[in-house]
Amino acid sequence: MKQHTLLALSLFFIPFSPLYGTELQMGGFIKANARYVEGNLKFQDSWTGGGSFADNTKRTQFSAQESRVNMTITSNEVQAFAEIDFVGSAQGNPIISNSYSPRLRHAFISYQGVTAGQTWSTLVNTSTFAETADLGGPLVGQAMIRQALVRYDTAHWQFALENPYTYGTQAPEQASAQTKFATALTSTEPLWIDTNHDYLPDMIVRYNQSGDWGNVSISGLLRYLDSADTAQWGGGTSIAAKIHSIGKDDLRIQLHYGHLGRYVGTDAARDITDGQLENSLSVMFAYRHFWTQHTRSSIFYGHTSTKVEQTDRSHFGVNLFTNLIQSLTLGAEIGRYQMQDNITSLVPTVSQPRATQGASNYAQVSLQFHF
């Protein structure tokens, strides 16, 4: 019986044995959060550039959904990476068991400078993300998007074709008769653009430079949006940098301008608003200071404003992190998220009324174990 068991186990592990030149590495972290929000913008697990209005709200939530697991598989010159977490799941609820389904973050293959699959957009410089307890930090002012793509990397240059998608609304006169009829009974619903005609990939070129001083990236984006109706070309540029300061301190900066839409600010800007290309200006900065070898703080700010829809959204915060041991981090953060929009043309949906003037303060404590 023992021989049969050993044989079965050996067969199970053969695909990852050194005989085939394949290595498997597991990683990730377990993260526990306690979050309190008070203000006239409804509670969110993290501030993602959008929000809905409430007269006054106070809410505390405990969560472990941000925990994630990943694996890296390497075989000769081929490397594959996959990662999941549990954020945004519609499955669990606090009434029964808080059972949340996994979501795909990354799944890609790299071979001889070519990357194919789902991962961070080429526009995203992850080294410039602020260290925050709030998931993603000041998302409202930074490039923060993962999607399917094909990319070629050299020492300093990156060239990519990425998944096309037009996020936005049609002008009333552009809407088809069928769309108008479908929304006739719910006139407060915006006329969302039909994405069935997004057929040209988004094109991104990026230049990277790094040294002892830090790193900087400059990216350009070219897009063909809403091809079925208005058929407009859009473009934008992005600059991101991480600059080393005194001691272990660092400054992280992002600046974005143009028709970047869903690429920047998460839900702070659309690609097209009422049939017009949306133009957005976004900025993010964060300064991290080390008090001791294991204790540090970050102060951060993110902001996005748009020209057509006239949204104006910002996120400010300050935090303190300390490593209890090398793999275990305790953090505390306070911050404020606000919307100072001047929306005049768009009407709210029935289920998600659009806030125009609102703000909420939050406090968050997190405990994160890396493995």
XYZ file of C-alpha atoms in Angstrom:
371
model
C 0.000 0.000 0.000
C 2.854 2.359 0.873
C 4.510 1.605 -2.464
C 1.327 2.500 -4.348
C 1.037 5.750 -2.409
C 4.648 6.718 -3.121
C 4.181 5.904 -6.817
C 1.054 8.070 -7.025
C 2.788 10.975 -5.323
C 5.808 10.709 -7.592
C 3.599 10.762 -10.684
C 1.780 13.810 -9.359
C 4.993 15.776 -8.901
C 6.730 14.710 -12.131
C 5.674 17.849 -14.141
C 7.567 20.035 -11.662
C 10.644 17.858 -11.190
C 14.165 19.113 -12.079
C 14.267 16.393 -14.756
C 12.052 18.615 -16.910
C 13.829 21.864 -15.973
C 10.672 23.290 -14.381
C 10.561 25.252 -11.148
C 7.455 26.266 -9.224
C 7.481 29.086 -6.687
C 4.490 30.072 -4.560
C 3.972 33.489 -2.974
C 1.482 36.078 -1.810
C 0.229 37.467 1.471
C -2.567 37.293 4.018
C -3.976 40.735 4.841
C -6.447 41.600 7.600
C -8.117 45.040 7.507
C -10.234 47.109 9.866
C -11.689 50.180 8.135
C -13.867 53.043 9.413
C -15.471 55.624 7.099
C -17.453 58.736 8.044
C -18.857 61.431 5.739
C -21.390 61.981 2.958
C -19.814 59.582 0.458
C -20.901 55.991 1.007
C -18.487 53.421 2.415
C -16.041 51.812 -0.020
C -13.509 49.054 0.591
C -11.002 51.393 -1.062
C -11.387 54.718 -2.851
C -11.416 54.014 -6.583
C -12.235 57.360 -8.160
C -16.028 57.062 -7.985
C -18.640 57.280 -5.270
C -22.285 57.760 -4.411
C -23.835 60.343 -2.124
C -25.330 59.774 1.313
C -26.630 62.346 3.802
C -24.326 61.002 6.481
C -22.663 57.657 6.866
C -20.604 55.936 9.534
C -19.439 52.396 8.940
C -16.808 49.970 10.184
C -15.827 46.850 8.260
C -13.400 44.023 8.974
C -12.117 42.164 5.907
C -9.513 39.727 4.611
C -10.531 39.911 0.929
C -7.303 41.604 -0.156
C -5.302 38.463 0.636
C -3.715 37.020 -2.480
C -1.896 33.934 -3.741
C 0.421 33.677 -6.732
C 2.695 31.214 -8.438
C 5.615 31.559 -10.815
C 6.505 28.675 -13.130
C 9.881 28.733 -14.871
C 11.033 26.307 -17.548
C 14.260 27.148 -19.367
C 13.591 30.544 -21.034
C 9.838 30.485 -20.406
C 8.252 32.029 -17.332
C 4.560 32.052 -16.445
C 2.879 33.925 -13.596
C -0.648 33.716 -12.197
C -2.217 35.491 -9.216
C -5.639 35.645 -7.572
C -7.240 37.577 -4.732
C -10.802 37.954 -3.438
C -11.553 41.669 -3.789
C -14.930 42.733 -5.191
C -16.535 39.312 -4.980
C -20.330 39.333 -5.147
C -20.564 35.898 -3.575
C -20.011 36.307 0.156
C -21.956 38.333 2.693
C -21.706 39.026 6.431
C -25.007 37.266 7.144
C -23.736 33.709 6.683
C -20.065 32.944 6.123
C -18.328 35.807 4.277
C -17.246 33.284 1.610
C -15.681 35.190 -1.267
C -14.838 33.831 -4.692
C -11.360 34.387 -6.191
C -10.734 36.838 -9.039
C -7.930 36.756 -11.586
C -5.315 39.492 -11.193
C -2.503 38.214 -13.415
C -2.034 35.347 -15.873
C 0.752 35.793 -18.406
C 3.659 34.100 -20.181
C 7.076 35.669 -20.845
C 9.540 34.385 -23.441
C 12.558 36.121 -24.966
C 11.305 39.638 -24.282
C 7.682 38.925 -25.265
C 4.892 39.009 -22.689
C 1.403 37.717 -23.514
C -1.597 37.445 -21.215
C -3.190 39.565 -18.503
C -1.003 41.809 -16.368
C -0.303 45.469 -15.629
C -0.786 47.740 -18.617
C 2.419 49.058 -20.143
C 1.274 52.515 -19.040
C 1.626 51.427 -15.386
C 4.901 51.910 -13.503
C 4.329 49.829 -10.375
C 7.485 51.079 -8.652
C 5.786 54.478 -8.242
C 2.802 53.135 -6.261
C 2.598 54.576 -2.761
C 2.810 52.236 0.222
C -0.689 52.423 1.704
C -3.141 50.500 3.858
C -5.972 51.525 1.503
C -5.799 49.081 -1.415
C -3.957 50.717 -4.306
C -3.538 54.019 -2.477
C -4.444 57.239 -4.332
C -5.986 55.377 -7.295
C -7.825 58.538 -8.298
C -4.582 60.069 -9.576
C -2.540 57.163 -10.865
C -2.384 54.685 -13.735
C -3.841 51.487 -12.330
C -5.145 48.976 -14.838
C -4.539 45.303 -15.594
C -5.662 43.820 -18.895
C -4.782 41.365 -21.647
C -1.909 42.468 -23.878
C 1.030 41.488 -26.054
C 4.263 43.360 -25.287
C 7.865 43.348 -26.469
C 10.577 44.575 -24.094
C 14.114 45.780 -24.782
C 16.624 47.249 -22.334
C 14.878 50.631 -22.308
C 11.849 50.391 -24.612
C 8.496 48.627 -24.426
C 6.025 48.245 -27.324
C 2.546 46.881 -26.642
C -0.829 46.117 -28.171
C -3.479 46.036 -25.450
C -7.126 45.114 -25.127
C -9.420 47.796 -26.622
C -12.482 48.930 -24.719
C -14.484 52.159 -24.923
C -15.842 53.144 -21.521
C -18.298 55.999 -21.764
C -21.626 57.403 -22.923
C -23.138 58.384 -26.262
C -24.581 61.754 -27.115
C -28.400 61.521 -27.174
C -28.525 62.251 -30.921
C -26.031 59.424 -31.591
C -27.990 56.732 -29.790
C -29.680 54.152 -31.961
C -33.462 53.860 -32.032
C -33.206 50.558 -30.190
C -31.093 52.092 -27.433
C -33.481 55.020 -27.093
C -36.441 52.679 -26.845
C -34.678 50.529 -24.247
C -33.978 53.555 -22.082
C -37.279 55.328 -22.671
C -38.789 53.912 -19.515
C -35.690 54.666 -17.453
C -34.624 58.040 -18.762
C -32.167 58.496 -15.912
C -29.967 55.747 -17.359
C -26.999 57.074 -19.366
C -26.645 55.869 -22.963
C -23.627 53.617 -22.596
C -21.448 53.053 -25.659
C -21.747 49.689 -27.372
C -18.346 47.997 -27.085
C -19.055 45.365 -29.756
C -17.154 47.483 -32.285
C -13.867 47.908 -30.399
C -11.645 46.149 -32.925
C -8.332 48.056 -33.054
C -5.964 47.342 -30.127
C -4.738 50.189 -27.974
C -1.101 50.972 -28.764
C 1.448 51.962 -26.103
C 5.122 52.869 -26.363
C 7.156 53.361 -23.203
C 10.736 54.417 -22.463
C 12.414 53.488 -19.162
C 15.568 54.847 -17.551
C 17.000 53.877 -14.175
C 20.088 54.390 -12.039
C 21.284 54.823 -8.482
C 18.985 57.857 -8.271
C 15.831 55.814 -9.000
C 13.832 55.318 -12.193
C 11.599 57.203 -14.609
C 9.221 56.079 -17.373
C 7.630 58.054 -20.205
C 4.681 56.493 -22.050
C 2.512 57.380 -25.019
C -0.937 55.916 -25.728
C -2.816 55.864 -29.050
C -6.426 54.598 -29.193
C -9.324 54.211 -31.656
C -12.507 54.789 -29.664
C -16.219 54.170 -30.264
C -15.583 53.056 -33.818
C -19.242 52.270 -34.568
C -20.520 55.800 -33.990
C -18.026 58.636 -33.743
C -14.808 56.805 -34.749
C -12.397 59.062 -32.914
C -8.657 58.741 -32.392
C -7.426 59.510 -28.901
C -4.035 59.790 -27.322
C -2.297 60.683 -24.109
C 0.999 60.735 -22.304
C 2.196 59.571 -18.913
C 5.288 60.268 -16.810
C 6.096 58.321 -13.655
C 9.176 58.374 -11.433
C 10.563 57.018 -8.190
C 13.434 59.159 -6.902
C 15.654 58.207 -3.980
C 15.991 60.883 -1.328
C 17.802 61.165 2.016
C 18.794 57.796 3.438
C 16.146 55.224 2.517
C 13.480 57.870 1.777
C 11.936 58.162 -1.668
C 9.601 60.384 -3.675
C 7.073 58.829 -6.072
C 5.400 60.900 -8.785
C 2.914 60.306 -11.599
C 1.612 62.842 -14.124
C -0.936 61.967 -16.830
C -2.628 64.050 -19.505
C -4.816 63.438 -22.528
C -7.492 60.985 -23.647
C -6.438 58.379 -21.091
C -9.913 57.606 -19.735
C -10.048 54.242 -17.972
C -6.251 53.945 -17.896
C -5.909 56.520 -15.115
C -7.959 57.209 -12.000
C -9.864 53.918 -12.170
C -13.423 55.357 -12.216
C -12.559 59.059 -12.103
C -12.622 59.570 -15.889
C -14.394 57.992 -18.854
C -13.023 57.505 -22.350
C -15.956 59.326 -23.948
C -18.558 61.557 -22.290
C -21.776 62.341 -24.181
C -20.070 61.361 -27.442
C -17.030 63.595 -26.866
C -13.493 62.418 -26.191
C -12.804 62.992 -22.535
C -9.662 64.898 -21.654
C -8.237 64.328 -18.181
C -5.381 65.684 -16.093
C -4.145 63.496 -13.244
C -1.380 63.784 -10.699
C -0.141 61.594 -7.851
C 2.727 62.034 -5.461
C 3.878 60.209 -2.348
C 6.821 60.751 -0.054
C 8.004 57.863 2.125
C 10.177 58.540 5.168
C 11.943 55.905 7.264
C 11.892 56.685 10.987
C 13.932 53.574 11.762
C 15.120 50.603 9.746
C 11.749 48.884 10.184
C 9.326 51.821 10.654
C 8.265 54.277 7.950
C 5.503 56.679 6.951
C 4.088 57.832 3.631
C 2.160 60.985 2.874
C 0.312 60.850 -0.450
C -2.083 62.765 -2.677
C -3.936 61.862 -5.876
C -6.153 64.033 -8.060
C -7.992 63.786 -11.392
C -10.045 66.422 -13.200
C -11.844 66.057 -16.525
C -12.770 68.632 -19.132
C -16.056 67.369 -20.613
C -17.764 65.759 -17.631
C -16.086 68.259 -15.285
C -15.268 65.814 -12.528
C -12.840 66.834 -9.805
C -11.779 64.086 -7.401
C -8.948 63.752 -4.924
C -7.558 61.480 -2.224
C -5.167 62.456 0.576
C -3.654 60.262 3.278
C -0.849 59.664 5.743
C 0.199 56.403 7.379
C 2.645 54.557 9.593
C 3.994 51.043 8.956
C 6.304 48.888 11.022
C 7.678 45.393 10.508
C 7.024 43.322 13.615
C 9.216 40.688 11.995
C 10.590 40.670 8.452
C 7.474 39.065 6.951
C 4.806 40.663 9.178
C 3.781 44.325 8.727
C 1.428 46.362 10.895
C 0.051 49.583 9.421
C -2.306 52.432 10.340
C -3.626 55.116 7.991
C -5.949 58.098 8.016
C -7.150 59.912 4.916
C -9.813 61.870 3.105
C -11.498 61.260 -0.253
C -13.588 63.986 -1.884
C -15.553 64.738 -5.035
C -16.032 68.348 -6.143
C -17.659 67.680 -9.523
C -19.479 70.210 -11.659
C -21.569 67.747 -13.663
C -24.286 69.439 -15.719
C -24.957 67.199 -18.725
C -25.106 63.711 -17.253
C -27.947 62.402 -15.133
C -27.595 59.748 -12.424
C -28.661 56.139 -12.703
C -31.474 54.884 -10.534
C -29.260 52.447 -8.636
C -26.131 54.630 -8.411
C -26.958 58.315 -7.940
C -24.025 60.499 -8.979
C -22.537 62.589 -6.217
C -21.354 66.047 -7.203
C -20.138 67.475 -3.898
C -19.072 65.145 -1.142
C -16.247 63.952 1.093
C -15.520 61.167 3.554
C -12.748 60.651 6.076
C -11.436 57.199 6.870
C -9.161 55.374 9.284
C -7.702 51.958 8.572
C -5.521 49.415 10.339
C -3.957 46.491 8.480
C -1.888 43.447 9.378
C -0.089 41.821 6.449
C 1.906 38.571 6.415
C 4.033 37.909 3.306
C 5.052 34.401 2.306
